[in-house]
Every structure is written in C-alpha cells, then in structure tokens.
C-alpha cells in the first residue's frame, strides 16, 4: 500500500503526538493515578526528611538570589527605574541602583560593575551577602505588585562577577597627576588596622584620592576579616574577597599579614612614633560573647562558639584562604545552635556540611523577633534545620566529659512586652554538639591598652563621631563592628568610605590645604575608561557618537542644555520652520506601543507619535543655538529645519540657523504625519528629484555641513540618499519614524484619539520595533555610498545596539525613544558600554565572549550543574526519581573529595591586557555589512520578477511624482487627516 503523502512516517508522528492538541472534552484521571504520576516529574525537593539530601562537604552556592545572564536580563527589564529611587535611599553605600540595573538591561555589564564599585569597593561581596530584604529590596516600589520586588542583590552579584571574569585592573583617577607630581600631603604614611570590609573600603577610597603610602596591618594570614572567616563558602567564596583586595592593591595599597594591634608591640603610640599621620581602626569585635553557663567548656567536649566554629569551617572549605590544609570540624549526631541572628543560621547550615545528622536552632524569643534576615532563615529551613523558639539556656549536661544534652526554660512575653523566664517550664534536649552564637565583644585587655589614649564608651568601644568616624584622638578613625553602629558587611564598608573622606580632610588640613566641605570621592576606573570614542565626521569633532534626535527630548533648548550637562556628544534641535509655517500640536500625541504586549513602565519596545514640528519660533531657536554654543563650544549642535518646496524659504531659514552659530543643519524631509498635508516633510522626501533640488538650494545658501533626514516610507531609500548627495548634502540621517497605526480599542476607537470626535492620523512608529528597518536602511546606504556620512537613528537604546549601527556603516548615532523610556543619564551607560565593547575586542583571552556576554555555562537557577556523565558514565534527567539519584551521586562525590586536600593558594592573578590595537569607531563603519546575494548573479526567476515589478512601478512613479509636486505647491491648502 502506497504511503499517504499528507502523513509523516510513524516515528515522526509519534514525536508529533507530544504537540499541543485542541481539547474536545474534559480529561479524566483518578487521584491515585495523579499522585503517582506527579512523582515522576517533580523538580522541587520532597518535603519528607527521610530522603534528606546529604550535604556533608557540599559548599556549592545555595543563595536564592544568584542569577544567570538570562535571569539577570529578565529581572533588570522589570525595574521601574524610579526617578527618586527608594532602593538607593535604603542602601548604606548609596549605590545608584536604578543606573546599574539599566546597564545590566542594556547588556553593559562593565558599566554596571563600574557604577557599583564606584560607591562600594566590595560590591561583589555585598551582592552576595547583603540583607537586601531589610535594605534596598525592602524599599522597592514593586513590593506592592504581584511580581514582587527586584532581586537587587542578585543583579549586583551578576554584574560584578562578569567584570571579575574580565580580569581587568583598577587604575588611578585619570585626572590625577602622576604619582611623582602629587603634592607632599599625598605621600604621608597612613595605617589601617585589620583587613576587614571597613579597612578595605577606606584604603580603596584613600588610594583613589591619590594617597600612595597606605598600609593595612592584618593579624591573620588572609584578608577579608569576618567576611572571610565567618561567612561560609557557600555564601561567600574566598576568591571573591581576594578579587576585591587585589583591586585595592592595584592602586598601590600594601597589606602586611600576621601583624596587628597588640602584636609585636604595635600600639597607636608606636604607629605615631613611626611617622603615621592618620590611622583607621577596623579590627572588628574579635572575641565571642560567651554566656556564663559555658565557662570552662572546650571544643573537644562538643562546645563551640561561632568564633571557634565558623573559622574552622572556612579554613577547611575556602580554597586559597590559608596554607593550613585543616580538616572540617568533626561534627556528628544532633547539634544545637543558640541564637537568632545571621551568624547562628550560618552555623546551622555549616554544621550540616560538617556531618551533623540533625540541627536545632534554639532562640529565646518568637519567630517574629528573629534578627536574621528572611533569606538566611529560609535557607536553613530548606535544609531541614529545626527551629525551637521561646527557650532560654539554663544548663549543659555532660556525661563522661562530653555534652549529651541541654536544659532550657520557657520564655514568655507579658502584657507590657517584657520577656520573662518561667522556671516551672523546663525543656531538656539531647545534643552531641552545642554552638553558641550570642554575638561579639571587645574584651582583650591587651588590645584595649594598645589603643591608648583614645577614650572608650560605656559599652567598652572607642568613642566615635558617627559623621566623621573620628575618635577622641583627631588622627585616629574607626569603623565597622568596633565603631558600634555597623551590623552588616555593607554598613562596615560605608563606615570605611565615610572615614576616608574625613581622613583626607584631616591630612590636608595638617598641610594647610583647604578641602571642599562637599564630599568628592573619585569613581572606579579601569583602562576601559581611557578608550577614545570621539568621532570626526564632515569636518566636525564629536566628543562621543551619541546624540539626541530631533524629537521630544529636544523640545526646548533647556532640555538640550541638560543633555549636554549629562554628557551627550551632540543634539539635533526640534525641527523648526519659518513663522508662516508655525504649527499647533494636539494632545494626546505620544503613546506606548503594543509591540511589547502588556508591559508598562520603562523598557517600552516602541512608541507612536502624531506630534508635529516645534511650536516655537525660528527666532527662539536661533537665540537658543547661540546660547548653547557659547556655553558648550565642544558639543555639536545641529539645527533641524523644515520648509515647503520653496527655494526662498529654504534659503532664508538655513541662513538664519547658520548665522545663529549652528554647527550643521538637518533638513527634515521625512516627517510621516501632519506635515505632508502641508506640502512639507514626507511630501518632499519621497521624491529624489525634490530632495536633490532642496539640497542644492541649501548648499548654495550656507557653508556649514548639512544632512538630509530620510524617510523609510519609500520603495528604495538608497535612491533618496543618492539624490541628497548629488544635491550637495554632507550626509544623511537614516531614518525617521515608520508610518503606522498603533491600534484600535474593542469599540473601534483609535489610540491616540484626539478631541470630542476621537479622531486620529497615521503616526510615526519609533523605538526597538523599527530597528531592523533602520539597520537595513543604514547598511544599504553604506554599501551604495561608501564613505558617505550617515547619522543613524531608529531603535538605538544601548551601546550594543549602537555598535550594530556602527558596524552597519553609521558615523554617529541619534537617540530618542530610549530617553523617553528613562532620562538623559543613560548617556553614561552608552559611553562606558561602547568603550568596553571596543576594549574587549582587543583581548585575545575573551575571544569566545559575545560582546560583554561570557560563554554560557550549564546551569540551573544561575548555578553550575555538575555533569553526572563525568561522575558515573551516563546522563540523568533533573526531575522525579532521577533528581534524587543525581543528588545522591553528587553527595557521594563530595564525600570522596573530602579526603583530598584543597588547593593551598589561589592561582596567581594575571590581568588581561590588549594584545592588538583597540579599534577606533571610524574603523567599525569602514566595512559594509556583507549581505548574501548582493554580489551574485540574480536567478532568471528574480530577473523576470524584477523586470515585471519595474515595468509596473515606473508608471506609478510618474503618476505619484506629479501628485507630490501638486501637494508640495498646494500642500498648505490640503486638509489634515486629523
């Protein structure tokens, strides 16, 4: 029997059976059957603890906030980019969060990292361990939505991790003189005690200010302080801390290990005698707060404080932290952890990784009083730690010198809110190990004596001015835990940042130099920031290739002023005309597009506008041009003008703009709505002959360069560009908006709808939706007219999209919709992004990157996925019973690795440097985009087709040209479609 051609083979049909099918009836499956089936497909963990995952020696990342590139981009797009962002106000270091999220959304990961590290030198550490739910995330306006707040910590971690992979050094502020030319005050000796977050931050900012003789003294053999010794590897790997310390050392800061306060005779007095003019104390609180019931208990009996236990875990699990090769603490049986702070939960989750069978977290108050952030508590809960509230420790029970149990009494809260212990309610819990996490203190008398002569407060800590971070001795500053106010890593970082400015002011005052009362701490810089992105085109020098298009962002000259202050390289004024052609705009006239679906807020994929040209007079714009050029002589200002098809009008208006001081002109021959009915804009720009004539008139009238702004609403834009060049234009702008109708409501009402009659017109579509059209236009013109300047516009919303246009043949780039989506400050993101893209092109080690995107690893939820095939020789799915098998295989492998000693040191850091010249922007657009088929002979079919289309269109062209001439001559009398 012959095979039926309209059916696929059986094996293909079997595969296609998985495709969706139209439902014709309700399905029926028994509850018993569904209970069994669901087990085969589950991806989340089973709640039953009988199958608990073995975590011993598993220090892989467990943070919920970790993101892959895909996850980071989707999360960044959700951000509202609030103008007065509450997240920034909630961040101790005052990170410009909306700006770094904007950079991530634009795939400018270097720009995001630069923004983060400029305000927080420990930006990667804080991205991993910050209690964001209590800080920035707690203030996010999206907390009030169904989707929830932005994962700010995860985005911060992602951006700084990508920068870490770039392996690029930090450099001094490029505006500073060379080290040898710095004033004497910048060569004084500065000491920082302790290499924790506060000191690393303080030293980084002092080095950025220009100080060259900075030394950190650290009593341990590693940097990072408590971030290294007390935050577990699965939350904060040591190579992260080391990366940030190396960035600081790039600026010349020295770290001397195994030397600290009260060690080898070091005191504040000896530092003064050794010539140190300023000292920062950032030693933390090194001793545990030990309850009296634990006096005399030792680790070999089963008792640890958090300051005993966590450093032992860290040294055994953090590669590169030290060369000690120490094993993990031997924990077995049942563990009780006392406390309700972040440290207590770190102890609990670490105990599981040291072999504990069960872990109980016991605390005096209720769940609503837990001091730990929800993220920490949730992680411990997921790992099957048990929580026991309302219990206060009373007694440790020993048998044979070993801990076997603990006794507690019940705590209760009275009506006045006071907590009381009820001695009649006694609870006894069996335990093999007890870990106390009751906080830290400064109790070492030798350390206190070494800090003489500074004064101490009633809590036994140095008296510190909370604004300047100065102690009772003006030359001594303190911050972090020892300052008495910082409770988190990020707050310690901010203490160091705050102290650095006031240390700078103090040191300069010693040398008789006045310093601004307004803090001016330098930003973070790398060699990327030295890349030249200036452009020369048509005899004009552009500071950077990004400028404002003639559109809503240039509605007034005050807006252009703000744009120049923000850093835009050039601007094209809103199109203006002679007074006789002045217009009045309607409202509403700009609406969001529907191309992105039901997405609101910033990040709109398109807009539609029915806005006409400027309502302001030519005199207003000419005066504005003169003012702006006087204040911003190095910025390029282009006057956009429009007239009807009249030589006298074009001559008069172009001369007015030239006399006003405009650097160049843009001839608007392309406005797709409203102006065509007046015989202007599109009515002139669709005919090569009219374009050629207008360009000739302007060329004869002025000496400055001018560019014809082209419309995409033509059959062949190249013909229009050729006509402009033949008419004497110095270049073209490609392209204006695409004519379109954005949408209709269910009752057929158009949007936008104007007036009581709810009328509309075909408007101009802009934004990302028209980028493919604009790219095609730019590349086609560049191929047909090599070397002819092109000002590209149409969907440029990032450095990455701008680079696409530059590769396509554009000379400079005009932006509009992206500014409507956000604000003028996006220029900083565009410039840093373009510099980074150009710089990374020259680094051979990153050749497998796509722009700023590293190669994608195998991952789930942003975390690397082990290759089970490498461990057992075959693949396994990641769901149902296979998921449990995968976990078991990974757990067994971790136990095998436990017997092997971890690497004693991190690999030697070697920065990546360019091994070939960094490309200039001019080189990018010198080679047109290769288009398939353009250089090959057309087929017979396409030849015949082109002939037939050509014969048909030639007749239409003659007819449409005569109509356009009539409209240009009589256009002012034609009715608008409004």
PDB file of N, CA and C in Angstrom, residues 862-924:
ATOM      1  N   UNK A 862      20.937  29.758  37.801  1.00  0.00           N
ATOM      2  CA  UNK A 862      22.155  30.551  37.829  1.00  0.00           C
ATOM      3  C   UNK A 862      23.361  29.851  38.407  1.00  0.00           C
ATOM      4  N   UNK A 863      23.217  28.601  38.861  1.00  0.00           N
ATOM      5  CA  UNK A 863      24.325  27.892  39.489  1.00  0.00           C
ATOM      6  C   UNK A 863      24.805  26.767  38.576  1.00  0.00           C
ATOM      7  N   UNK A 864      26.110  26.521  38.533  1.00  0.00           N
ATOM      8  CA  UNK A 864      26.634  25.462  37.666  1.00  0.00           C
ATOM      9  C   UNK A 864      26.017  24.104  37.997  1.00  0.00           C
ATOM     10  N   UNK A 865      25.769  23.318  36.959  1.00  0.00           N
ATOM     11  CA  UNK A 865      25.196  21.983  37.137  1.00  0.00           C
ATOM     12  C   UNK A 865      26.293  20.955  36.890  1.00  0.00           C
ATOM     13  N   UNK A 866      26.568  20.082  37.872  1.00  0.00           N
ATOM     14  CA  UNK A 866      27.599  19.062  37.665  1.00  0.00           C
ATOM     15  C   UNK A 866      27.231  18.132  36.510  1.00  0.00           C
ATOM     16  N   UNK A 867      28.207  17.692  35.778  1.00  0.00           N
ATOM     17  CA  UNK A 867      27.970  16.757  34.678  1.00  0.00           C
ATOM     18  C   UNK A 867      27.982  15.343  35.263  1.00  0.00           C
ATOM     19  N   UNK A 868      26.791  14.803  35.450  1.00  0.00           N
ATOM     20  CA  UNK A 868      26.678  13.472  36.056  1.00  0.00           C
ATOM     21  C   UNK A 868      27.385  12.430  35.188  1.00  0.00           C
ATOM     22  N   UNK A 869      27.387  12.655  33.893  1.00  0.00           N
ATOM     23  CA  UNK A 869      28.063  11.703  32.990  1.00  0.00           C
ATOM     24  C   UNK A 869      29.532  11.577  33.327  1.00  0.00           C
ATOM     25  N   UNK A 870      30.146  12.655  33.812  1.00  0.00           N
ATOM     26  CA  UNK A 870      31.556  12.606  34.173  1.00  0.00           C
ATOM     27  C   UNK A 870      31.780  11.832  35.465  1.00  0.00           C
ATOM     28  N   UNK A 871      30.732  11.733  36.295  1.00  0.00           N
ATOM     29  CA  UNK A 871      30.867  11.068  37.588  1.00  0.00           C
ATOM     30  C   UNK A 871      30.468   9.600  37.533  1.00  0.00           C
ATOM     31  N   UNK A 872      29.502   9.245  36.655  1.00  0.00           N
ATOM     32  CA  UNK A 872      29.021   7.856  36.650  1.00  0.00           C
ATOM     33  C   UNK A 872      28.945   7.252  35.251  1.00  0.00           C
ATOM     34  N   UNK A 873      29.299   8.032  34.236  1.00  0.00           N
ATOM     35  CA  UNK A 873      29.357   7.460  32.896  1.00  0.00           C
ATOM     36  C   UNK A 873      28.068   7.496  32.115  1.00  0.00           C
ATOM     37  N   UNK A 874      26.994   8.016  32.684  1.00  0.00           N
ATOM     38  CA  UNK A 874      25.745   8.134  31.926  1.00  0.00           C
ATOM     39  C   UNK A 874      24.988   9.371  32.386  1.00  0.00           C
ATOM     40  N   UNK A 875      24.073   9.838  31.534  1.00  0.00           N
ATOM     41  CA  UNK A 875      23.316  11.038  31.840  1.00  0.00           C
ATOM     42  C   UNK A 875      22.072  10.699  32.652  1.00  0.00           C
ATOM     43  N   UNK A 876      21.614  11.702  33.432  1.00  0.00           N
ATOM     44  CA  UNK A 876      20.373  11.548  34.184  1.00  0.00           C
ATOM     45  C   UNK A 876      19.559  12.832  34.062  1.00  0.00           C
ATOM     46  N   UNK A 877      18.237  12.712  33.885  1.00  0.00           N
ATOM     47  CA  UNK A 877      17.397  13.915  33.885  1.00  0.00           C
ATOM     48  C   UNK A 877      17.406  14.594  35.255  1.00  0.00           C
ATOM     49  N   UNK A 878      16.847  15.803  35.316  1.00  0.00           N
ATOM     50  CA  UNK A 878      16.834  16.568  36.570  1.00  0.00           C
ATOM     51  C   UNK A 878      15.421  16.692  37.123  1.00  0.00           C
ATOM     52  N   UNK A 879      14.670  15.600  37.104  1.00  0.00           N
ATOM     53  CA  UNK A 879      13.322  15.642  37.662  1.00  0.00           C
ATOM     54  C   UNK A 879      12.946  14.258  38.178  1.00  0.00           C
ATOM     55  N   UNK A 880      11.886  14.239  39.015  1.00  0.00           N
ATOM     56  CA  UNK A 880      11.354  12.991  39.530  1.00  0.00           C
ATOM     57  C   UNK A 880      12.385  12.167  40.273  1.00  0.00           C
ATOM     58  N   UNK A 881      12.320  10.849  40.161  1.00  0.00           N
ATOM     59  CA  UNK A 881      13.256   9.976  40.884  1.00  0.00           C
ATOM     60  C   UNK A 881      14.700  10.172  40.427  1.00  0.00           C
ATOM     61  N   UNK A 882      14.884  10.633  39.185  1.00  0.00           N
ATOM     62  CA  UNK A 882      16.243  10.875  38.693  1.00  0.00           C
ATOM     63  C   UNK A 882      16.909  12.011  39.456  1.00  0.00           C
ATOM     64  N   UNK A 883      16.098  12.980  39.888  1.00  0.00           N
ATOM     65  CA  UNK A 883      16.652  14.100  40.633  1.00  0.00           C
ATOM     66  C   UNK A 883      17.259  13.618  41.943  1.00  0.00           C
ATOM     67  N   UNK A 884      16.563  12.703  42.625  1.00  0.00           N
ATOM     68  CA  UNK A 884      17.103  12.156  43.868  1.00  0.00           C
ATOM     69  C   UNK A 884      18.372  11.353  43.612  1.00  0.00           C
ATOM     70  N   UNK A 885      18.403  10.634  42.493  1.00  0.00           N
ATOM     71  CA  UNK A 885      19.628   9.890  42.150  1.00  0.00           C
ATOM     72  C   UNK A 885      20.793  10.842  41.912  1.00  0.00           C
ATOM     73  N   UNK A 886      20.516  11.948  41.219  1.00  0.00           N
ATOM     74  CA  UNK A 886      21.564  12.941  40.954  1.00  0.00           C
ATOM     75  C   UNK A 886      22.131  13.481  42.274  1.00  0.00           C
ATOM     76  N   UNK A 887      21.222  13.822  43.201  1.00  0.00           N
ATOM     77  CA  UNK A 887      21.666  14.370  44.480  1.00  0.00           C
ATOM     78  C   UNK A 887      22.521  13.362  45.246  1.00  0.00           C
ATOM     79  N   UNK A 888      22.132  12.101  45.176  1.00  0.00           N
ATOM     80  CA  UNK A 888      22.889  11.064  45.880  1.00  0.00           C
ATOM     81  C   UNK A 888      24.283  10.900  45.281  1.00  0.00           C
ATOM     82  N   UNK A 889      24.364  10.923  43.961  1.00  0.00           N
ATOM     83  CA  UNK A 889      25.667  10.785  43.278  1.00  0.00           C
ATOM     84  C   UNK A 889      26.570  11.963  43.625  1.00  0.00           C
ATOM     85  N   UNK A 890      25.995  13.168  43.615  1.00  0.00           N
ATOM     86  CA  UNK A 890      26.788  14.362  43.936  1.00  0.00           C
ATOM     87  C   UNK A 890      27.261  14.313  45.382  1.00  0.00           C
ATOM     88  N   UNK A 891      26.370  13.881  46.316  1.00  0.00           N
ATOM     89  CA  UNK A 891      26.737  13.800  47.731  1.00  0.00           C
ATOM     90  C   UNK A 891      27.872  12.803  47.946  1.00  0.00           C
ATOM     91  N   UNK A 892      27.805  11.648  47.257  1.00  0.00           N
ATOM     92  CA  UNK A 892      28.875  10.647  47.398  1.00  0.00           C
ATOM     93  C   UNK A 892      30.196  11.180  46.859  1.00  0.00           C
ATOM     94  N   UNK A 893      30.114  11.937  45.769  1.00  0.00           N
ATOM     95  CA  UNK A 893      31.328  12.506  45.205  1.00  0.00           C
ATOM     96  C   UNK A 893      31.944  13.546  46.144  1.00  0.00           C
ATOM     97  N   UNK A 894      31.096  14.354  46.813  1.00  0.00           N
ATOM     98  CA  UNK A 894      31.608  15.347  47.747  1.00  0.00           C
ATOM     99  C   UNK A 894      32.338  14.668  48.909  1.00  0.00           C
ATOM    100  N   UNK A 895      31.812  13.519  49.353  1.00  0.00           N
ATOM    101  CA  UNK A 895      32.472  12.803  50.444  1.00  0.00           C
ATOM    102  C   UNK A 895      33.839  12.273  50.011  1.00  0.00           C
ATOM    103  N   UNK A 896      33.925  11.840  48.756  1.00  0.00           N
ATOM    104  CA  UNK A 896      35.234  11.393  48.246  1.00  0.00           C
ATOM    105  C   UNK A 896      36.222  12.550  48.216  1.00  0.00           C
ATOM    106  N   UNK A 897      35.722  13.718  47.798  1.00  0.00           N
ATOM    107  CA  UNK A 897      36.596  14.887  47.711  1.00  0.00           C
ATOM    108  C   UNK A 897      37.049  15.365  49.086  1.00  0.00           C
ATOM    109  N   UNK A 898      36.278  14.993  50.130  1.00  0.00           N
ATOM    110  CA  UNK A 898      36.612  15.432  51.483  1.00  0.00           C
ATOM    111  C   UNK A 898      37.973  14.915  51.918  1.00  0.00           C
ATOM    112  N   UNK A 899      38.328  13.762  51.384  1.00  0.00           N
ATOM    113  CA  UNK A 899      39.615  13.165  51.768  1.00  0.00           C
ATOM    114  C   UNK A 899      40.787  13.849  51.079  1.00  0.00           C
ATOM    115  N   UNK A 900      40.484  14.598  50.025  1.00  0.00           N
ATOM    116  CA  UNK A 900      41.560  15.270  49.288  1.00  0.00           C
ATOM    117  C   UNK A 900      41.762  16.668  49.844  1.00  0.00           C
ATOM    118  N   UNK A 901      42.989  17.079  49.964  1.00  0.00           N
ATOM    119  CA  UNK A 901      43.264  18.428  50.472  1.00  0.00           C
ATOM    120  C   UNK A 901      42.944  19.447  49.395  1.00  0.00           C
ATOM    121  N   UNK A 902      42.370  20.564  49.811  1.00  0.00           N
ATOM    122  CA  UNK A 902      42.033  21.606  48.851  1.00  0.00           C
ATOM    123  C   UNK A 902      43.271  22.411  48.505  1.00  0.00           C
ATOM    124  N   UNK A 903      43.186  23.145  47.415  1.00  0.00           N
ATOM    125  CA  UNK A 903      44.319  23.935  46.952  1.00  0.00           C
ATOM    126  C   UNK A 903      44.759  24.912  48.034  1.00  0.00           C
ATOM    127  N   UNK A 904      46.050  24.999  48.256  1.00  0.00           N
ATOM    128  CA  UNK A 904      46.575  25.848  49.311  1.00  0.00           C
ATOM    129  C   UNK A 904      46.519  27.318  48.937  1.00  0.00           C
ATOM    130  N   UNK A 905      46.530  27.615  47.661  1.00  0.00           N
ATOM    131  CA  UNK A 905      46.558  29.015  47.242  1.00  0.00           C
ATOM    132  C   UNK A 905      45.749  29.194  45.972  1.00  0.00           C
ATOM    133  N   UNK A 906      45.244  30.388  45.784  1.00  0.00           N
ATOM    134  CA  UNK A 906      44.544  30.710  44.551  1.00  0.00           C
ATOM    135  C   UNK A 906      45.555  30.881  43.437  1.00  0.00           C
ATOM    136  N   UNK A 907      45.140  30.648  42.192  1.00  0.00           N
ATOM    137  CA  UNK A 907      46.064  30.866  41.078  1.00  0.00           C
ATOM    138  C   UNK A 907      46.575  32.302  41.071  1.00  0.00           C
ATOM    139  N   UNK A 908      47.804  32.465  40.647  1.00  0.00           N
ATOM    140  CA  UNK A 908      48.373  33.805  40.587  1.00  0.00           C
ATOM    141  C   UNK A 908      47.557  34.668  39.631  1.00  0.00           C
ATOM    142  N   UNK A 909      47.230  35.868  40.087  1.00  0.00           N
ATOM    143  CA  UNK A 909      46.380  36.750  39.289  1.00  0.00           C
ATOM    144  C   UNK A 909      47.186  37.375  38.166  1.00  0.00           C
ATOM    145  N   UNK A 910      46.685  37.193  36.951  1.00  0.00           N
ATOM    146  CA  UNK A 910      47.304  37.814  35.785  1.00  0.00           C
ATOM    147  C   UNK A 910      46.221  38.565  35.025  1.00  0.00           C
ATOM    148  N   UNK A 911      46.380  39.873  34.961  1.00  0.00           N
ATOM    149  CA  UNK A 911      45.385  40.690  34.284  1.00  0.00           C
ATOM    150  C   UNK A 911      45.423  40.463  32.776  1.00  0.00           C
ATOM    151  N   UNK A 912      44.264  40.635  32.156  1.00  0.00           N
ATOM    152  CA  UNK A 912      44.187  40.586  30.691  1.00  0.00           C
ATOM    153  C   UNK A 912      44.446  41.991  30.138  1.00  0.00           C
ATOM    154  N   UNK A 913      45.353  42.072  29.189  1.00  0.00           N
ATOM    155  CA  UNK A 913      45.652  43.347  28.540  1.00  0.00           C
ATOM    156  C   UNK A 913      45.509  43.181  27.033  1.00  0.00           C
ATOM    157  N   UNK A 914      45.171  44.272  26.333  1.00  0.00           N
ATOM    158  CA  UNK A 914      45.025  44.187  24.864  1.00  0.00           C
ATOM    159  C   UNK A 914      46.314  43.711  24.198  1.00  0.00           C
ATOM    160  N   UNK A 915      46.163  42.760  23.297  1.00  0.00           N
ATOM    161  CA  UNK A 915      47.318  42.268  22.537  1.00  0.00           C
ATOM    162  C   UNK A 915      47.253  42.729  21.085  1.00  0.00           C
ATOM    163  N   UNK A 916      46.204  43.462  20.766  1.00  0.00           N
ATOM    164  CA  UNK A 916      46.087  44.066  19.440  1.00  0.00           C
ATOM    165  C   UNK A 916      45.429  45.428  19.601  1.00  0.00           C
ATOM    166  N   UNK A 917      45.551  46.296  18.622  1.00  0.00           N
ATOM    167  CA  UNK A 917      45.036  47.656  18.780  1.00  0.00           C
ATOM    168  C   UNK A 917      43.537  47.683  19.069  1.00  0.00           C
ATOM    169  N   UNK A 918      43.149  48.598  19.954  1.00  0.00           N
ATOM    170  CA  UNK A 918      41.726  48.792  20.236  1.00  0.00           C
ATOM    171  C   UNK A 918      41.116  49.517  19.044  1.00  0.00           C
ATOM    172  N   UNK A 919      40.073  48.961  18.435  1.00  0.00           N
ATOM    173  CA  UNK A 919      39.526  49.583  17.224  1.00  0.00           C
ATOM    174  C   UNK A 919      38.933  50.956  17.490  1.00  0.00           C
ATOM    175  N   UNK A 920      39.152  51.869  16.558  1.00  0.00           N
ATOM    176  CA  UNK A 920      38.508  53.183  16.617  1.00  0.00           C
ATOM    177  C   UNK A 920      37.141  53.090  15.963  1.00  0.00           C
ATOM    178  N   UNK A 921      36.274  54.018  16.296  1.00  0.00           N
ATOM    179  CA  UNK A 921      34.911  53.973  15.752  1.00  0.00           C
ATOM    180  C   UNK A 921      34.937  54.084  14.230  1.00  0.00           C
ATOM    181  N   UNK A 922      35.869  54.868  13.720  1.00  0.00           N
ATOM    182  CA  UNK A 922      35.941  55.043  12.264  1.00  0.00           C
ATOM    183  C   UNK A 922      36.220  53.712  11.565  1.00  0.00           C
ATOM    184  N   UNK A 923      36.982  52.826  12.251  1.00  0.00           N
ATOM    185  CA  UNK A 923      37.287  51.522  11.651  1.00  0.00           C
ATOM    186  C   UNK A 923      36.057  50.631  11.602  1.00  0.00           C
ATOM    187  N   UNK A 924      35.125  50.833  12.520  1.00  0.00           N
ATOM    188  CA  UNK A 924      33.960  49.952  12.590  1.00  0.00           C
ATOM    189  C   UNK A 924      33.062  50.107  11.374  1.00  0.00           C
TER     190      UNK A 924
END
